[in-house]
Coordinates of C-alpha atoms and ligand atoms in Angstrom, one line a residue:
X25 CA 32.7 -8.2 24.3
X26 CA 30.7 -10.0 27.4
X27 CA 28.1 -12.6 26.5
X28 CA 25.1 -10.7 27.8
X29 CA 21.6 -11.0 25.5
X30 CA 20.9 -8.0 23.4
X31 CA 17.9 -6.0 24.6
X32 CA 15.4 -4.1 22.2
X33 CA 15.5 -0.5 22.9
X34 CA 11.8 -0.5 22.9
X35 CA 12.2 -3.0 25.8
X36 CA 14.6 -1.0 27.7
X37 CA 12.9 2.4 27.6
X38 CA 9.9 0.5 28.5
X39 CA 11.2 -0.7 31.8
X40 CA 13.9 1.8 32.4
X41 CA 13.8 1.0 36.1
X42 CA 14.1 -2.4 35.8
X43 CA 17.7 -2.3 33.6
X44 CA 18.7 0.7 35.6
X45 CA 22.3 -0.2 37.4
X46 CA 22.7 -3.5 35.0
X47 CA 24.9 -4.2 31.8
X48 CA 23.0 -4.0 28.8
X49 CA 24.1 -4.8 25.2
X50 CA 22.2 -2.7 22.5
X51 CA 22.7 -2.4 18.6
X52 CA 21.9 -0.1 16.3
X53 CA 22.5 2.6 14.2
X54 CA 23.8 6.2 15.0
X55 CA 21.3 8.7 14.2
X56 CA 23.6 11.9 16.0
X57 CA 26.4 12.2 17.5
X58 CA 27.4 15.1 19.7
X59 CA 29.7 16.4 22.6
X60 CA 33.2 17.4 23.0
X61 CA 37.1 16.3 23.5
X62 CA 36.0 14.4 27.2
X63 CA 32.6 12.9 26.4
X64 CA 30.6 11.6 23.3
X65 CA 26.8 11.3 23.1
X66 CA 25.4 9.2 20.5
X67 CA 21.8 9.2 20.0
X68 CA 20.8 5.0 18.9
X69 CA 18.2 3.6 16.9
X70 CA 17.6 0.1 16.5
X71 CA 14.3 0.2 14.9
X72 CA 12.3 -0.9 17.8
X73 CA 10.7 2.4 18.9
X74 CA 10.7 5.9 17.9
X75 CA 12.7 6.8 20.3
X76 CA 16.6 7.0 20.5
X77 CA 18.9 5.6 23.5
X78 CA 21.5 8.0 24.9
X79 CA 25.0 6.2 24.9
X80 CA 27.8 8.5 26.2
X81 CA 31.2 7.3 25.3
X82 CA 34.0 8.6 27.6
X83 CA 36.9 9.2 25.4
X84 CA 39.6 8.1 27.8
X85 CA 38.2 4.7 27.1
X86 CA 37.5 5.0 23.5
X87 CA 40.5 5.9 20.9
X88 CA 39.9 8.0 17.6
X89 CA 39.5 5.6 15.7
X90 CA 36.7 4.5 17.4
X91 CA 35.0 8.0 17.5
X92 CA 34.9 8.4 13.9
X93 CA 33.1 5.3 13.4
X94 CA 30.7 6.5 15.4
X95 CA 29.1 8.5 12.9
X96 CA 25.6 9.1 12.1
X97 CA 24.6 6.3 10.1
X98 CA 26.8 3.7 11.6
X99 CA 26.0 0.3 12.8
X100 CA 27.2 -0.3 16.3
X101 CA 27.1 -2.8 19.1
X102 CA 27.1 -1.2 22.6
X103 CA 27.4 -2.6 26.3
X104 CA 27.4 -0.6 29.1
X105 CA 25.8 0.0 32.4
X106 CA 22.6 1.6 32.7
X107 CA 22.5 4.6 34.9
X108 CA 19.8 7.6 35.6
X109 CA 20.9 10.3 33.2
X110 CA 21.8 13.6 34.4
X111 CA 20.7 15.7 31.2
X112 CA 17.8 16.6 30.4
X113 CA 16.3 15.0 27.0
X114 CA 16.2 11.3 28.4
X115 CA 15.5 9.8 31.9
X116 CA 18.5 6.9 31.2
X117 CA 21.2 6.4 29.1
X118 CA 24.0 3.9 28.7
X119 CA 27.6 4.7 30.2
X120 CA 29.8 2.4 27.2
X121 CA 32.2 0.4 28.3
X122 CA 32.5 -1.8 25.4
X123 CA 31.9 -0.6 21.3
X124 CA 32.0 -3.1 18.4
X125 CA 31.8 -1.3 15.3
X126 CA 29.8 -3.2 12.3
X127 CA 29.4 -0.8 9.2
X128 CA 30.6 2.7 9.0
X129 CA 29.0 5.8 7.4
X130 CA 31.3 7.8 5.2
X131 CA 29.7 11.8 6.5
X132 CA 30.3 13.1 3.5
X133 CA 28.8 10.6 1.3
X134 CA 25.3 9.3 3.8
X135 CA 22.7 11.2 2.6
X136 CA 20.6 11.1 5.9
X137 CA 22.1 13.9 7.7
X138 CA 20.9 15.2 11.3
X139 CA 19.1 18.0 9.5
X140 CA 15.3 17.6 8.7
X141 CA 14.8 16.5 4.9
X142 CA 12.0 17.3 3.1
X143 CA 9.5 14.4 2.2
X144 CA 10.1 15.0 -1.6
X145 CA 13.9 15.1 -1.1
X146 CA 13.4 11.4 1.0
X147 CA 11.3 10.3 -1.7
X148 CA 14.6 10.2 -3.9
X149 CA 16.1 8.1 -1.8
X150 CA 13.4 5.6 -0.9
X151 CA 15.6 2.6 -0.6
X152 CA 17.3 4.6 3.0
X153 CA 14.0 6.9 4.1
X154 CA 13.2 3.5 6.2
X155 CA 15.9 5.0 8.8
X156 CA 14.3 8.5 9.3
X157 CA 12.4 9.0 12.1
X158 CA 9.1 9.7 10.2
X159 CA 9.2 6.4 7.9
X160 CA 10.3 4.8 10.8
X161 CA 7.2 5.8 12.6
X162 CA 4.9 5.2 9.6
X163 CA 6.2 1.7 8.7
X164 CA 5.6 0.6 12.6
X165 CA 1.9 2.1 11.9
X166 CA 1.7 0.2 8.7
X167 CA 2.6 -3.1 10.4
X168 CA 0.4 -2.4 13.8
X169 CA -2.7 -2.1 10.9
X170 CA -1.9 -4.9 9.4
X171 CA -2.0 -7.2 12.3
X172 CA -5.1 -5.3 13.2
X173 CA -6.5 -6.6 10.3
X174 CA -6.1 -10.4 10.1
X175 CA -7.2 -10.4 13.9
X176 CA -10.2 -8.3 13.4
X177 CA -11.0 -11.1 10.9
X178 CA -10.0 -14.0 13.1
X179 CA -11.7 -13.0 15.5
X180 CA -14.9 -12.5 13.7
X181 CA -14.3 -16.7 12.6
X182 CA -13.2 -14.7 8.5
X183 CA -10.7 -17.0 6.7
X184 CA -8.0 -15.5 4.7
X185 CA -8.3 -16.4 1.9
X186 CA -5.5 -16.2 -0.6
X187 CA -6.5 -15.3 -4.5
X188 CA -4.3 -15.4 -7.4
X189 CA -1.8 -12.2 -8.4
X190 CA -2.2 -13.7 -12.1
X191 CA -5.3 -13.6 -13.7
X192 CA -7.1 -13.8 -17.0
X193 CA -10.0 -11.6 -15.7
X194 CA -10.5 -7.9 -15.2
X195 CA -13.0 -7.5 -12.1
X196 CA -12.7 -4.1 -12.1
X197 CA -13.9 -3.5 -15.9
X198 CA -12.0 -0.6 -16.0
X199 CA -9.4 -2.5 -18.5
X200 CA -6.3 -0.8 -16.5
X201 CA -4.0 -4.0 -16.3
X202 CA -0.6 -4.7 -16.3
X203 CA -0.2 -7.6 -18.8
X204 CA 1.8 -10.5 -17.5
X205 CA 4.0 -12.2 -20.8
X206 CA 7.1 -14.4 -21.6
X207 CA 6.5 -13.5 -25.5
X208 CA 9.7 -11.8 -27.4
X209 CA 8.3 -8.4 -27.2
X210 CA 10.5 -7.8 -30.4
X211 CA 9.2 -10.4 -32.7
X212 CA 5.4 -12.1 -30.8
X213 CA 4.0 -15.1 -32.5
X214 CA 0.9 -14.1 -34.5
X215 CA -1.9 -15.6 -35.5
X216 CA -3.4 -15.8 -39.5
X217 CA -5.3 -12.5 -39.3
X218 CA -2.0 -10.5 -37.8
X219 CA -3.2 -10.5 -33.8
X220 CA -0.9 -11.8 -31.2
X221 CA -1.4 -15.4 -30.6
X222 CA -1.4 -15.3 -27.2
X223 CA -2.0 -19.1 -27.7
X224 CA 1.4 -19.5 -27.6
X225 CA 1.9 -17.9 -24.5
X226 CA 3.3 -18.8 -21.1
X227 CA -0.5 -19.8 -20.0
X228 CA -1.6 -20.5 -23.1
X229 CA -3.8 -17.2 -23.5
X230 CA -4.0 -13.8 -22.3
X231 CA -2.6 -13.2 -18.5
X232 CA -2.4 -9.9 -16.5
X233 CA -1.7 -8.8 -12.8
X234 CA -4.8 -8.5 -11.0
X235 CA -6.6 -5.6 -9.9
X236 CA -8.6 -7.0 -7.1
X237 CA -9.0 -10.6 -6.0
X238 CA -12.7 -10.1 -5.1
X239 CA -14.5 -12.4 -8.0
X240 CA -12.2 -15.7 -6.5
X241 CA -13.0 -14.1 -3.4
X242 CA -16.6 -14.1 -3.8
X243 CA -16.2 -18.0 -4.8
X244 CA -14.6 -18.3 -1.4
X245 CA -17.1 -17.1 0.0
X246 CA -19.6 -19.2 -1.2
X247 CA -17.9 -21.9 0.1
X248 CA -16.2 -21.0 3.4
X249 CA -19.1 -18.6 4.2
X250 CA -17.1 -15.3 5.4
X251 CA -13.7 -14.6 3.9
X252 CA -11.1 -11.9 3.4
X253 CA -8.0 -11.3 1.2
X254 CA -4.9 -9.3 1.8
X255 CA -2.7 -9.3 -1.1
X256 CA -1.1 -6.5 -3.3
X257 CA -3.4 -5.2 -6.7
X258 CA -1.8 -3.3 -9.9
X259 CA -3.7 -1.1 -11.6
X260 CA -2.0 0.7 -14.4
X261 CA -4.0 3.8 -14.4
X262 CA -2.4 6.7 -15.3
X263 CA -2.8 8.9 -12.3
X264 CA -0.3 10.8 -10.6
X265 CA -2.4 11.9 -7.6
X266 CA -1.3 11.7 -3.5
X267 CA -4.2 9.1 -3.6
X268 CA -3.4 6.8 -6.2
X269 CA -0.1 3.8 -6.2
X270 CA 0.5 1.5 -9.5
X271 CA 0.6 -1.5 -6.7
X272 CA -1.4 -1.3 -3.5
X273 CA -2.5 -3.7 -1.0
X274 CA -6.2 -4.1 -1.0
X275 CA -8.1 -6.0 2.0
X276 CA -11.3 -7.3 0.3
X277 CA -13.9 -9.4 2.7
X278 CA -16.6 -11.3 1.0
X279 CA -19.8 -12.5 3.0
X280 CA -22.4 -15.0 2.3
X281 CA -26.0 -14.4 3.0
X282 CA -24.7 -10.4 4.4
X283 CA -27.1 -7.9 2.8
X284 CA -25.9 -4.5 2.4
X285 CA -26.7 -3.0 5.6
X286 CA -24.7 -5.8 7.1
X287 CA -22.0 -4.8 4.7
X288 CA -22.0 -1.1 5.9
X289 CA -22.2 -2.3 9.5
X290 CA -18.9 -4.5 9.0
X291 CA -17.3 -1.8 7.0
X292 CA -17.3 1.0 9.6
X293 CA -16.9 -1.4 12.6
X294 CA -13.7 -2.6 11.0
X295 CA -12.5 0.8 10.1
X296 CA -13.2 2.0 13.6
X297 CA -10.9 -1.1 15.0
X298 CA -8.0 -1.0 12.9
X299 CA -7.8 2.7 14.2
X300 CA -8.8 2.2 17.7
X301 CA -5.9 -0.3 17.3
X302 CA -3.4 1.9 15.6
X303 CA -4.5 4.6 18.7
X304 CA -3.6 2.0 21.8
X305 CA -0.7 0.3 19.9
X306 CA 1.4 3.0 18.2
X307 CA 1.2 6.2 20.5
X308 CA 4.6 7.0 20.5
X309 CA 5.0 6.8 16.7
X310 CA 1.0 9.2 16.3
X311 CA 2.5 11.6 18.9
X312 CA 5.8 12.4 16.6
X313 CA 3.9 12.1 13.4
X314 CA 1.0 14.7 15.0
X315 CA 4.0 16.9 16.2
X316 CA 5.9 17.6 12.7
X317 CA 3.1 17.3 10.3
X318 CA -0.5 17.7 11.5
X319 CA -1.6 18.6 14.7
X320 CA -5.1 17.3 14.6
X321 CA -3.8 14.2 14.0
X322 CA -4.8 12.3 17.2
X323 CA -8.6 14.8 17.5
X324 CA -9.3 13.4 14.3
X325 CA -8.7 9.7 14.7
X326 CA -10.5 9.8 18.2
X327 CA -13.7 11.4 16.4
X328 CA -13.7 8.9 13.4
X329 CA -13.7 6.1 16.2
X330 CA -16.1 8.1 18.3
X331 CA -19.1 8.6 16.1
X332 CA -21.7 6.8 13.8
X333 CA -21.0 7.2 9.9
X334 CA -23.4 8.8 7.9
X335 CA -25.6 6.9 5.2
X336 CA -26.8 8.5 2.4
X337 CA -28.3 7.3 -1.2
X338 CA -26.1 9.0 -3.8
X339 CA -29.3 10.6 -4.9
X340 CA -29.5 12.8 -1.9
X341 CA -25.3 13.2 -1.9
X342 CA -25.9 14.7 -5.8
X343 CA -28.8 17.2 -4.1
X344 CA -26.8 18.3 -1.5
X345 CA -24.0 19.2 -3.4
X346 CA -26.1 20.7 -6.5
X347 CA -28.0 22.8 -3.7
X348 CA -24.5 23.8 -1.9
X349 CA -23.6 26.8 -4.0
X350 CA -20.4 25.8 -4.3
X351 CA -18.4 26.4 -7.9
X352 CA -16.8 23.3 -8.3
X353 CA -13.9 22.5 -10.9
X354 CA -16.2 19.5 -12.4
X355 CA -19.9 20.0 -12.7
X356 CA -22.9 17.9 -10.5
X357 CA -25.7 16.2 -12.0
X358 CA -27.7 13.2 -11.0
X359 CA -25.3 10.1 -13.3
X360 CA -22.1 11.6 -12.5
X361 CA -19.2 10.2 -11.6
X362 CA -18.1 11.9 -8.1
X363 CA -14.9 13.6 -7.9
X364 CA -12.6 13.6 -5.3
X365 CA -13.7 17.6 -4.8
X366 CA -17.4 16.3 -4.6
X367 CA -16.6 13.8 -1.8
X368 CA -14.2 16.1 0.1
X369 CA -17.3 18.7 0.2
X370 CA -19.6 15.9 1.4
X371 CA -17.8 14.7 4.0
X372 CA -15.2 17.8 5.2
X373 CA -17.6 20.7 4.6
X374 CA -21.6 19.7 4.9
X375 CA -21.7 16.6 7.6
X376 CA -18.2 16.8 8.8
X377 CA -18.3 13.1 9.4
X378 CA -17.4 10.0 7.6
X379 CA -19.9 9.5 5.0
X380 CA -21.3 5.9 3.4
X381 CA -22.4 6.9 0.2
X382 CA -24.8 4.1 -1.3
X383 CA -27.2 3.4 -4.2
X384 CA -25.1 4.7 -7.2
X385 CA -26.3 4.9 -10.8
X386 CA -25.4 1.5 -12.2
X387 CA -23.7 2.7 -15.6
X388 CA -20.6 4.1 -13.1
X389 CA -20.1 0.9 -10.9
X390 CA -19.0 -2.6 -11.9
X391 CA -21.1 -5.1 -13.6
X392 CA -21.7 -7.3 -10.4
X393 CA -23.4 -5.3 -8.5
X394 CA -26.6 -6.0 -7.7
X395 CA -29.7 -4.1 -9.0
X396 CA -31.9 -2.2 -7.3
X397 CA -36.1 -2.2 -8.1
X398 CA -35.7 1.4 -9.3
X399 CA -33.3 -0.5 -12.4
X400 CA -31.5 2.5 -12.0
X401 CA -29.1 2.1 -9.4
X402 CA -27.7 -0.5 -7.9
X403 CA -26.7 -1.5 -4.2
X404 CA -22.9 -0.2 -4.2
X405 CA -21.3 1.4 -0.7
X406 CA -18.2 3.9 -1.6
X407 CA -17.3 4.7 2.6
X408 CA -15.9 8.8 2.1
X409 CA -13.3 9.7 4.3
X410 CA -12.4 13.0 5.5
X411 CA -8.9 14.2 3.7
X412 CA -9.2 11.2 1.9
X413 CA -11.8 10.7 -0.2
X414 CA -12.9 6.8 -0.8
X415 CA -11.3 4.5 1.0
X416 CA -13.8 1.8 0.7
X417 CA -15.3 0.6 -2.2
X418 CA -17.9 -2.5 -2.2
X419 CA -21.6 -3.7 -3.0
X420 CA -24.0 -6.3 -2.2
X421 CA -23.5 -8.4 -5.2
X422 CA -25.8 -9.4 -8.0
X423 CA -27.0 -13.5 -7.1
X424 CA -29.4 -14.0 -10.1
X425 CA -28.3 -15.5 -12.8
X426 CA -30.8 -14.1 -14.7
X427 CA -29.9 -9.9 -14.5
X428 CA -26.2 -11.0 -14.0
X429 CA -25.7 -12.5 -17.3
X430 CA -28.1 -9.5 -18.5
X431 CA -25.4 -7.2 -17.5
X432 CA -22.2 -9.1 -18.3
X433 CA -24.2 -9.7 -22.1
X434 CA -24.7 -6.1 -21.9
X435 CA -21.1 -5.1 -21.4
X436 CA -19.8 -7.7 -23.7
X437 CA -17.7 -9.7 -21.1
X438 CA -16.6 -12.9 -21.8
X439 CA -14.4 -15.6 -20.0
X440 CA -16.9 -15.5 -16.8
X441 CA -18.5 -18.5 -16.7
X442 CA -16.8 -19.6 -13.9
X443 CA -17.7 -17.2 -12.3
X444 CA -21.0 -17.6 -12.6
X445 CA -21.3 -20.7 -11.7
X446 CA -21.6 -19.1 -8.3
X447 CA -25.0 -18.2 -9.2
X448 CA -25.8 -21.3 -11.0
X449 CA -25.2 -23.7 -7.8
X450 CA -26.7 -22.6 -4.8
X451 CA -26.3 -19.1 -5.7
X452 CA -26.7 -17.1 -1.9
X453 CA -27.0 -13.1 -1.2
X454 CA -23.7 -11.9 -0.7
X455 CA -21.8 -8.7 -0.3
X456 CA -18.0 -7.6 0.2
X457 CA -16.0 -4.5 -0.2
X458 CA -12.2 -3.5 -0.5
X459 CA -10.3 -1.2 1.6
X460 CA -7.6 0.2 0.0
X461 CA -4.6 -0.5 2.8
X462 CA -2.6 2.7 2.0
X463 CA -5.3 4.7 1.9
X464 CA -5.9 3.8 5.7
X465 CA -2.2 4.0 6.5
X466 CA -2.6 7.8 5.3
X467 CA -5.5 8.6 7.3
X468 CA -3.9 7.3 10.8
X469 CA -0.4 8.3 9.6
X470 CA -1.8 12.0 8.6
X471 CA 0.5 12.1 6.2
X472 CA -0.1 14.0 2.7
X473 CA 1.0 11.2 -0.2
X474 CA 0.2 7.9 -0.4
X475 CA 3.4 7.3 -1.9
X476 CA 4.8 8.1 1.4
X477 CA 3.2 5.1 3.4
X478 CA 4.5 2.4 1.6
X479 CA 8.1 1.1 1.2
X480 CA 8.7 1.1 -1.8
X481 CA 5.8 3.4 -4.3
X482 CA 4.9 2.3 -7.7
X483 CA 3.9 4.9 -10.0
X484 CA 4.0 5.9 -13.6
X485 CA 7.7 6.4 -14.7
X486 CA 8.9 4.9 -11.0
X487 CA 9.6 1.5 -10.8
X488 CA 13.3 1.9 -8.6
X489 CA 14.5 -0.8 -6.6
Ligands
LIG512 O1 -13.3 0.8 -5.4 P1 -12.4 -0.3 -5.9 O2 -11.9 -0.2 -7.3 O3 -13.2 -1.7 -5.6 C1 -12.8 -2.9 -5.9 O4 -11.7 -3.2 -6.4 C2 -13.8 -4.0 -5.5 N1 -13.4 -5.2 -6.2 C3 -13.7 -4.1 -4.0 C4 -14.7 -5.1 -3.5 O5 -15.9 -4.9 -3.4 N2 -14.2 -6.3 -3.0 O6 -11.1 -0.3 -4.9 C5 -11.3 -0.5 -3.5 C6 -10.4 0.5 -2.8 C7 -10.8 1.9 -3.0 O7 -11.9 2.4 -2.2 C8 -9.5 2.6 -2.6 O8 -9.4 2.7 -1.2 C9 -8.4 1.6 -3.1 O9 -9.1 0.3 -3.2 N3 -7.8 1.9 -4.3 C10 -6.6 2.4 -4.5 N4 -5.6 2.7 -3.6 C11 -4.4 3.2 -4.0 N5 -4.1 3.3 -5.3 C12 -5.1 3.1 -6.3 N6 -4.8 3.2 -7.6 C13 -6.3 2.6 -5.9 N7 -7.5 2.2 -6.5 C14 -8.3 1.8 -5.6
LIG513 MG1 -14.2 2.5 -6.1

């Protein structure tokens, strides 16, 4: 092999005319191979791009030996010269002149095949699905989304701020936490009246994994002014649904002195740019995805970026839907607890837009939220998302002490007084909400399951890898 630098795919296609007539020295993996006794075509990925780079091997150069390794699935290292390609498919390829074979791929043992697998089928083999052209694609949107999100912050003068995966508090309420223990599961310590003494613990008391980092977040806040947090939450709810992981990445921004029209305001202007950004960045990678699973892929994105949200007290949402005729599976009535079938109807079927759905009754939402006059309700923001239901959850939050220790008396929570300390010292308005990552990979990615748009899906009775 020459010394020559290796060159990203992605950067070659990019420029084709600018390589075209030079050596170039790719690597990557074989995703087909094709041709017959005089030429070999291989088709390379590297990971770069979506798209494959022709290589045609002219077998009085290359030996059998070398063919075989050139099997889908292989690793290889290529130079060549590239030249204008005569077939149709490809506007260049590479004319090898030099192979170096890395790994080899036994064909009757590599389970990615040139044949189309089925999503489910992949789904048994997570830990090689990255190599597929759709995973590929998704897993480049992922990361595109991700960046979008800390520079949409940056550039808004948000820090990140990073909050702790271990906790002795549930946020949430909703008591669905992993617990986090070194205590012999077989034989715990226990204390005089036969409990667990968690005393003896690795902390020294009761620890879990956290289900959102928005109370540390809100002390951030109250301190830095605006933050944001980007960090994986475990909830261990038991519910197998295309919508719902065991561990999920949450984005949770926490503002001082934002009321809860500023809250909706950030909320759909960073929802808008994290797609807007997904649309300029990632075209190749929407195009194939739009192509083989959902052709209104890209019409769909555009409109969510294109027009105003719609804001409506749950109150009204209940009306509508109670007035809609509609036989739903679980029944309306002003208290409820939407279901996913309720927020599908509001936003796919009545407006046909993104809908913020505000003022909820305060018996369903979280204890920190703050009140509203009515003492009814209280000043949450669920943002509804066409094929996905909520993908934002948030509030302005309760700052007096006063009703806030009301309602955490109320619910019999204890172990928060640092928490509200917030509210004792210089206690501020505030408000925040968390978008739930995957849920937004799924609604730029189209795809169907949110276990599909994340490497490596926790759910109940899957923990591989
Ligand atoms: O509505 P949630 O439970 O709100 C909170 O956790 C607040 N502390 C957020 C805040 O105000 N800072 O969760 C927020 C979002 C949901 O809207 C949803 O998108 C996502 O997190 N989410 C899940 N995503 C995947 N799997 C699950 N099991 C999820 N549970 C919530
Ligand atoms: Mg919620």
């Amino acid at each position: 092999m020459k010394t020559i630098k290796t060159t990203p795919i992605a950067a070659v296609l990019r420029e084709p005319d600018k390589f075209t007539g030079r050596e170039v020295d790719v690597k990557g993996w074989v995703r087909t191979r094709r041709g017959n006794k005089n030429v070999q075509f291989v088709a390379l990925n590297d990971g770069s791009t979506i798209k494959n780079l022709q290589i045609v091997f002219d077998l009085t150069r290359f030996s059998d030996d070398d063919l075989k390794a050139i099997a889908t699935g292989a690793s290889i290292h290529v130079q060549g010269e590239l030249v204008a390609s005569q077939g149709k498919g490809q506007s260049v390829e590479v004319q090898a002149s030099e192979l170096e074979v890395y790994g080899t791929a036994d064909p009757e043992k590599y389970p990615l095949q040139k044949k189309g697998h089925s999503l489910e089928f992949l789904r048994e083999i997570a830990h090689l699905r990255p190599r597929t052209n759709t995973f590929g694609a998704v897993l480049r949107i992922r990361h595109a989304l991700a960046f979008a999100v800390h520079k949409f912050f940056n550039d808004k003068g948000f820090y990140y701020f990073h909050t702790p995966l271990i906790t002795a508090s549930d946020c949430e309420g909703a008591g669905a936490m992993f617990q986090v223990t070194t205590l012999d599961m077989e034989n715990p310590p226990r204390t005089e009246d036969g409990k667990v003494d968690y005393s003896q613990d690795f902390f020294g008391r009761h620890a879990s994994l956290t289900v959102s980092g928005q109370l540390e977040g809100e002390l951030g806040a109250t301190a830095l002014g605006c933050i944001y947090t980007f960090g994986p939450t475990f909830r261990a709810e038991n519910s197998n649904t295309p919508r719902h992981l065991s561990e999920f990445w949450m984005i949770e921004p926490e503002m001082a002195f934002y009321e809860i029209e500023d809250n909706m305001d950030l909320a759909e202007e960073f929802i808008k740019y994290c797609i807007g950004y997904a649309l300029e960045h990632c075209s190749d990678d929407i195009d194939f995805l739009a192509e083989h699973f959902d052709k209104d892929l890209k019409e769909r994105l555009d409109f969510v970026v294109r027009n105003d949200f719609v804001r409506l007290p749950y109150s009204e949402g209940i009306k509508i839907l109670e007035e809609s005729g509609k036989k739903f599976e679980f029944p309306v009535y002003w208290g409820v607890d939407l279901a996913s079938e309720h927020e599908r109807f509001l936003v796919e079927e009545h407006f046909r837009k993104p809908v913020i759905l505000t003022d909820y009754p305060k018996e369903i939402k979280a204890f920190y939220m703050k009140l509203n006059d009515d003492g009814k309700t209280v000043r949450a923001m669920d943002v509804l998302f066409p094929k996905i239901g909520e993908i934002i959850g948030g509030s302005q939050r309760e700052e007096s002490l006063e009703k806030l220790q009301q309602r955490v008396d109320e619910l019999g929570l204890s172990g928060m007084e640092w928490y509200l300390d917030t509210r004792r010292f210089g206690s501020v308005p505030h408000s925040g909400f968390g978008l739930g990552f995957e849920r937004l990979v799924l609604f730029v990615t189209g795809m169907q399951n949110i276990r599909d748009v994340i490497p490596f899906p926790r759910y109940p009775n899957n923990c591989e890898y």
